Amino acid sequence: MKTLTEPFKIKMVEPLKVTTEEYRKSALKKANYNPFLLISDDVFIDLLTDSGTGAMSEQQWSAMIQGDESYAGARSWLRLEKVVRDLTGMPFILPTHQGRAAERILYSILGGKGKTFISNTHFDTTRANIEFTSAEAVDLVCKEATDNQSDYPFKGNMDIERFQQEISKRGKENIAAVIMTVTNNSSGGQPVSLENLKKVKQICVENNLLFVLDGCRIAENSYFIRHKEKGYEDKSYKQIAQEIFALSDAFVMSAKKDGLVNMGGLLTLRNEDLALQCKNLLIISEGFTTYGGLSGRDMEALAVGLQEVFEDDYLHYRIRSTAYLGEHLKAMGIPVVWPIGGHAVYVDAKKLYDHIPVEQYPGQALVCDLYIKGGLRTVEIGSVMFGKYDQEGKLIPAEKELVRLAIPRRVYTQSHIDYVIEVFEDILTDKKQAKGYKITYEPPFLRHFTAHFSPL
Ligand code: F0G
């Protein structure tokens, strides 16, 4: 069949407000041209993030009724712990309220001045938690990742050669951990191959380095391995994930992605001493070891979500529906990061709006136009997010000017996505009229969340 039908039907609906272009122009102006400052009722299709924005299944909702809200030793915790132990094979399992809480606990113990963390690419919160301890975070994504157009299937990989050089340069005793982010969110949601993970592991073993898996999209990564890497065609997605877990000494997870829940996180470990230190910090900051910031019903939903996410029909629909959007945009002539990753489509705004100089933020211009034309909310990943200033106050632009269209899980149907494609048709027609933006207010840190802009 040609149509990729959603492998679910809809039992409960959440109405979307239909607005006019005039209404959206005024709403965006009130939000100072920063879609983070819009109220969500004014957004028609929200592609800001895939984190915590998914829809839960009837099995998850019905499990929630059975949530045991006991402070200690809750039944719901035992259920979750069993599922996570079966999946990861790790003996020590800690619940947290979301991914960055697991990161803060682990990296504040491993980090500190003089330490280095090496990763294919650290996600922003990972880097922030590492740098907060005065340690350094080094990204070593493979060379293939710099070419947006090639078909190379595993652009999330670590550059093995540079990894070895970095160990020699810094000294293995100064490396706190090696973090493999699967899929590699900051480099376009691109997958990492098992071959690459195994090579990284081997080097970790040779140098006695801790191998940490940042695996919030591990099911999506397993899909790519089964379909693009030789030798895994006959394995189940869960078996592939388990091969990845077997390589890992520790696992941090934002369960808001492949946990299929709206809130939750995990930290799992093999080493007892390290687990004990983490448990102590967990109790101080998140909660007792059998709930770690989650309610019993949250843990029930997560226990079910971690099983549903590996189902064949779900994963096929998930990855193919993201690709459906990306492939259509590419065919229309919209420059996208290629191949399409698991959770999002990334548009190259510098190329699309090549008449807008980077100092006038072409990514922000596209984000604003997508909202005005179609009520879409997306996020700029370019010089608004990562730009810095030199001593004269001149912008040092980011490497790329991208706009991310992240797809919430099980939320939008094909007709919503066809609508997104039509909005891009309008963008192409009017592309020459697109204008840049200037920043009128910015806070000292993480400016993209709260900055104000005005159109030029
Ligand atoms: N690691 C990765 C790879 C992530 O993508 C995220 C979150 C985190 C860690 C932190 O998890 O939000 O639960 O504390 N990514 C979201 C995004 C926010 O939009 O890509 P968290």
mmCIF file of N, CA, C and O in Angstrom, residues 202-250:
data_model
loop_
_atom_site.group_PDB
_atom_site.id
_atom_site.type_symbol
_atom_site.label_atom_id
_atom_site.label_comp_id
_atom_site.label_asym_id
_atom_site.label_seq_id
_atom_site.Cartn_x
_atom_site.Cartn_y
_atom_site.Cartn_z
ATOM 1 N N GLN A 202 35.365 -0.774 22.457
ATOM 2 C CA GLN A 202 36.672 -1.429 22.506
ATOM 3 C C GLN A 202 37.754 -0.450 22.991
ATOM 4 O O GLN A 202 38.581 -0.798 23.842
ATOM 5 N N ILE A 203 37.688 0.765 22.480
ATOM 6 C CA ILE A 203 38.672 1.774 22.904
ATOM 7 C C ILE A 203 38.462 2.134 24.383
ATOM 8 O O ILE A 203 39.427 2.353 25.121
ATOM 9 N N CYS A 204 37.205 2.161 24.811
ATOM 10 C CA CYS A 204 36.922 2.417 26.234
ATOM 11 C C CYS A 204 37.534 1.316 27.101
ATOM 12 O O CYS A 204 38.144 1.597 28.139
ATOM 13 N N VAL A 205 37.391 0.071 26.663
ATOM 14 C CA VAL A 205 37.931 -1.051 27.441
ATOM 15 C C VAL A 205 39.467 -0.953 27.493
ATOM 16 O O VAL A 205 40.069 -1.060 28.565
ATOM 17 N N GLU A 206 40.078 -0.695 26.346
ATOM 18 C CA GLU A 206 41.547 -0.599 26.292
ATOM 19 C C GLU A 206 42.085 0.500 27.204
ATOM 20 O O GLU A 206 43.186 0.404 27.721
ATOM 21 N N ASN A 207 41.280 1.557 27.371
ATOM 22 C CA ASN A 207 41.757 2.707 28.155
ATOM 23 C C ASN A 207 41.074 2.847 29.512
ATOM 24 O O ASN A 207 41.245 3.856 30.190
ATOM 25 N N ASN A 208 40.276 1.836 29.846
ATOM 26 C CA ASN A 208 39.585 1.833 31.132
ATOM 27 C C ASN A 208 38.684 3.065 31.311
ATOM 28 O O ASN A 208 38.721 3.746 32.332
ATOM 29 N N LEU A 209 37.876 3.364 30.275
ATOM 30 C CA LEU A 209 36.982 4.529 30.313
ATOM 31 C C LEU A 209 35.533 4.080 30.473
ATOM 32 O O LEU A 209 35.145 3.032 29.951
ATOM 33 N N LEU A 210 34.768 4.890 31.179
ATOM 34 C CA LEU A 210 33.349 4.588 31.402
ATOM 35 C C LEU A 210 32.537 4.920 30.141
ATOM 36 O O LEU A 210 32.632 6.024 29.613
ATOM 37 N N PHE A 211 31.736 3.983 29.682
ATOM 38 C CA PHE A 211 30.907 4.140 28.469
ATOM 39 C C PHE A 211 29.471 4.438 28.903
ATOM 40 O O PHE A 211 28.792 3.575 29.443
ATOM 41 N N VAL A 212 29.050 5.692 28.681
ATOM 42 C CA VAL A 212 27.685 6.094 29.073
ATOM 43 C C VAL A 212 26.815 6.213 27.819
ATOM 44 O O VAL A 212 27.239 6.804 26.821
ATOM 45 N N LEU A 213 25.637 5.676 27.891
ATOM 46 C CA LEU A 213 24.702 5.765 26.775
ATOM 47 C C LEU A 213 23.650 6.820 27.099
ATOM 48 O O LEU A 213 22.955 6.718 28.114
ATOM 49 N N ASP A 214 23.553 7.883 26.255
ATOM 50 C CA ASP A 214 22.429 8.808 26.359
ATOM 51 C C ASP A 214 21.420 8.292 25.338
ATOM 52 O O ASP A 214 21.493 8.596 24.152
ATOM 53 N N GLY A 215 20.492 7.472 25.828
ATOM 54 C CA GLY A 215 19.670 6.676 24.901
ATOM 55 C C GLY A 215 18.206 7.046 24.874
ATOM 56 O O GLY A 215 17.351 6.170 24.758
ATOM 57 N N CYS A 216 17.890 8.334 24.891
ATOM 58 C CA CYS A 216 16.452 8.682 24.948
ATOM 59 C C CYS A 216 15.727 8.337 23.659
ATOM 60 O O CYS A 216 14.507 8.214 23.658
ATOM 61 N N ARG A 217 16.471 8.131 22.564
ATOM 62 C CA ARG A 217 15.798 7.729 21.311
ATOM 63 C C ARG A 217 16.372 6.390 20.818
ATOM 64 O O ARG A 217 16.579 6.183 19.624
ATOM 65 N N ILE A 218 16.604 5.484 21.754
ATOM 66 C CA ILE A 218 17.278 4.222 21.407
ATOM 67 C C ILE A 218 16.412 3.323 20.527
ATOM 68 O O ILE A 218 16.934 2.587 19.673
ATOM 69 N N ALA A 219 15.108 3.363 20.675
ATOM 70 C CA ALA A 219 14.246 2.525 19.825
ATOM 71 C C ALA A 219 14.338 3.019 18.376
ATOM 72 O O ALA A 219 14.448 2.215 17.437
ATOM 73 N N GLU A 220 14.311 4.342 18.210
ATOM 74 C CA GLU A 220 14.433 4.905 16.862
ATOM 75 C C GLU A 220 15.785 4.544 16.258
ATOM 76 O O GLU A 220 15.891 4.181 15.087
ATOM 77 N N ASN A 221 16.840 4.607 17.067
ATOM 78 C CA ASN A 221 18.164 4.235 16.573
ATOM 79 C C ASN A 221 18.196 2.753 16.158
ATOM 80 O O ASN A 221 18.804 2.393 15.143
ATOM 81 N N SER A 222 17.520 1.911 16.924
ATOM 82 C CA SER A 222 17.501 0.472 16.612
ATOM 83 C C SER A 222 16.807 0.209 15.276
ATOM 84 O O SER A 222 17.189 -0.699 14.537
ATOM 85 N N TYR A 223 15.793 1.021 14.962
ATOM 86 C CA TYR A 223 15.114 0.878 13.667
ATOM 87 C C TYR A 223 16.117 1.091 12.530
ATOM 88 O O TYR A 223 16.193 0.312 11.586
ATOM 89 N N PHE A 224 16.914 2.146 12.640
ATOM 90 C CA PHE A 224 17.883 2.442 11.569
ATOM 91 C C PHE A 224 18.912 1.322 11.456
ATOM 92 O O PHE A 224 19.337 0.969 10.357
ATOM 93 N N ILE A 225 19.346 0.772 12.583
ATOM 94 C CA ILE A 225 20.338 -0.307 12.530
ATOM 95 C C ILE A 225 19.742 -1.513 11.795
ATOM 96 O O ILE A 225 20.365 -2.065 10.889
ATOM 97 N N ARG A 226 18.535 -1.887 12.165
ATOM 98 C CA ARG A 226 17.943 -3.066 11.516
ATOM 99 C C ARG A 226 17.795 -2.866 10.009
ATOM 100 O O ARG A 226 18.010 -3.791 9.237
ATOM 101 N N HIS A 227 17.461 -1.656 9.577
ATOM 102 C CA HIS A 227 17.172 -1.449 8.156
ATOM 103 C C HIS A 227 18.359 -0.951 7.346
ATOM 104 O O HIS A 227 18.316 -0.981 6.123
ATOM 105 N N LYS A 228 19.410 -0.491 8.006
ATOM 106 C CA LYS A 228 20.522 0.088 7.231
ATOM 107 C C LYS A 228 21.875 -0.552 7.506
ATOM 108 O O LYS A 228 22.838 -0.272 6.797
ATOM 109 N N GLU A 229 21.986 -1.357 8.552
ATOM 110 C CA GLU A 229 23.299 -1.938 8.864
ATOM 111 C C GLU A 229 23.252 -3.434 8.594
ATOM 112 O O GLU A 229 22.321 -4.120 9.023
ATOM 113 N N LYS A 230 24.264 -3.927 7.914
ATOM 114 C CA LYS A 230 24.292 -5.351 7.542
ATOM 115 C C LYS A 230 24.366 -6.249 8.773
ATOM 116 O O LYS A 230 25.085 -5.958 9.716
ATOM 117 N N GLY A 231 23.594 -7.328 8.724
ATOM 118 C CA GLY A 231 23.689 -8.327 9.782
ATOM 119 C C GLY A 231 22.616 -8.214 10.851
ATOM 120 O O GLY A 231 22.562 -9.039 11.764
ATOM 121 N N TYR A 232 21.771 -7.186 10.760
ATOM 122 C CA TYR A 232 20.760 -7.007 11.810
ATOM 123 C C TYR A 232 19.323 -7.153 11.289
ATOM 124 O O TYR A 232 18.370 -6.921 12.030
ATOM 125 N N GLU A 233 19.197 -7.571 10.014
ATOM 126 C CA GLU A 233 17.873 -7.638 9.366
ATOM 127 C C GLU A 233 16.911 -8.536 10.141
ATOM 128 O O GLU A 233 15.705 -8.302 10.170
ATOM 129 N N ASP A 234 17.447 -9.597 10.743
ATOM 130 C CA ASP A 234 16.554 -10.576 11.373
ATOM 131 C C ASP A 234 16.408 -10.394 12.876
ATOM 132 O O ASP A 234 15.773 -11.188 13.559
ATOM 133 N N LYS A 235 17.036 -9.362 13.395
ATOM 134 C CA LYS A 235 16.931 -9.118 14.846
ATOM 135 C C LYS A 235 15.701 -8.261 15.137
ATOM 136 O O LYS A 235 15.299 -7.434 14.313
ATOM 137 N N SER A 236 15.149 -8.415 16.331
ATOM 138 C CA SER A 236 14.046 -7.520 16.702
ATOM 139 C C SER A 236 14.662 -6.193 17.172
ATOM 140 O O SER A 236 15.844 -6.131 17.533
ATOM 141 N N TYR A 237 13.819 -5.148 17.184
ATOM 142 C CA TYR A 237 14.326 -3.843 17.617
ATOM 143 C C TYR A 237 14.802 -3.910 19.065
ATOM 144 O O TYR A 237 15.797 -3.291 19.434
ATOM 145 N N LYS A 238 14.082 -4.677 19.874
ATOM 146 C CA LYS A 238 14.476 -4.787 21.283
ATOM 147 C C LYS A 238 15.827 -5.506 21.409
ATOM 148 O O LYS A 238 16.686 -5.094 22.199
ATOM 149 N N GLN A 239 16.024 -6.557 20.601
ATOM 150 C CA GLN A 239 17.314 -7.270 20.662
ATOM 151 C C GLN A 239 18.463 -6.335 20.268
ATOM 152 O O GLN A 239 19.535 -6.376 20.867
ATOM 153 N N ILE A 240 18.216 -5.508 19.267
ATOM 154 C CA ILE A 240 19.272 -4.568 18.848
ATOM 155 C C ILE A 240 19.568 -3.581 19.986
ATOM 156 O O ILE A 240 20.724 -3.323 20.324
ATOM 157 N N ALA A 241 18.505 -3.066 20.599
ATOM 158 C CA ALA A 241 18.698 -2.144 21.731
ATOM 159 C C ALA A 241 19.486 -2.856 22.832
ATOM 160 O O ALA A 241 20.393 -2.273 23.441
ATOM 161 N N GLN A 242 19.167 -4.122 23.065
ATOM 162 C CA GLN A 242 19.865 -4.855 24.131
ATOM 163 C C GLN A 242 21.348 -5.052 23.814
ATOM 164 O O GLN A 242 22.172 -5.064 24.707
ATOM 165 N N GLU A 243 21.679 -5.173 22.512
ATOM 166 C CA GLU A 243 23.105 -5.245 22.146
ATOM 167 C C GLU A 243 23.797 -3.935 22.505
ATOM 168 O O GLU A 243 24.960 -3.921 22.916
ATOM 169 N N ILE A 244 23.082 -2.836 22.327
ATOM 170 C CA ILE A 244 23.668 -1.527 22.666
ATOM 171 C C ILE A 244 23.820 -1.395 24.186
ATOM 172 O O ILE A 244 24.861 -0.951 24.680
ATOM 173 N N PHE A 245 22.795 -1.821 24.915
ATOM 174 C CA PHE A 245 22.888 -1.757 26.383
ATOM 175 C C PHE A 245 24.052 -2.612 26.889
ATOM 176 O O PHE A 245 24.738 -2.235 27.842
ATOM 177 N N ALA A 246 24.270 -3.760 26.240
ATOM 178 C CA ALA A 246 25.330 -4.667 26.693
ATOM 179 C C ALA A 246 26.707 -3.998 26.605
ATOM 180 O O ALA A 246 27.625 -4.356 27.334
ATOM 181 N N LEU A 247 26.841 -2.998 25.721
ATOM 182 C CA LEU A 247 28.126 -2.306 25.581
ATOM 183 C C LEU A 247 28.289 -1.217 26.648
ATOM 184 O O LEU A 247 29.380 -0.703 26.860
ATOM 185 N N SER A 248 27.178 -0.844 27.301
ATOM 186 C CA SER A 248 27.171 0.371 28.129
ATOM 187 C C SER A 248 27.420 0.074 29.602
ATOM 188 O O SER A 248 26.933 -0.921 30.135
ATOM 189 N N ASP A 249 28.152 0.986 30.250
ATOM 190 C CA ASP A 249 28.360 0.888 31.704
ATOM 191 C C ASP A 249 27.273 1.644 32.454
ATOM 192 O O ASP A 249 27.009 1.357 33.621
ATOM 193 N N ALA A 250 26.692 2.633 31.803
ATOM 194 C CA ALA A 250 25.625 3.417 32.435
ATOM 195 C C ALA A 250 24.716 3.926 31.333
ATOM 196 O O ALA A 250 25.111 4.030 30.165
#
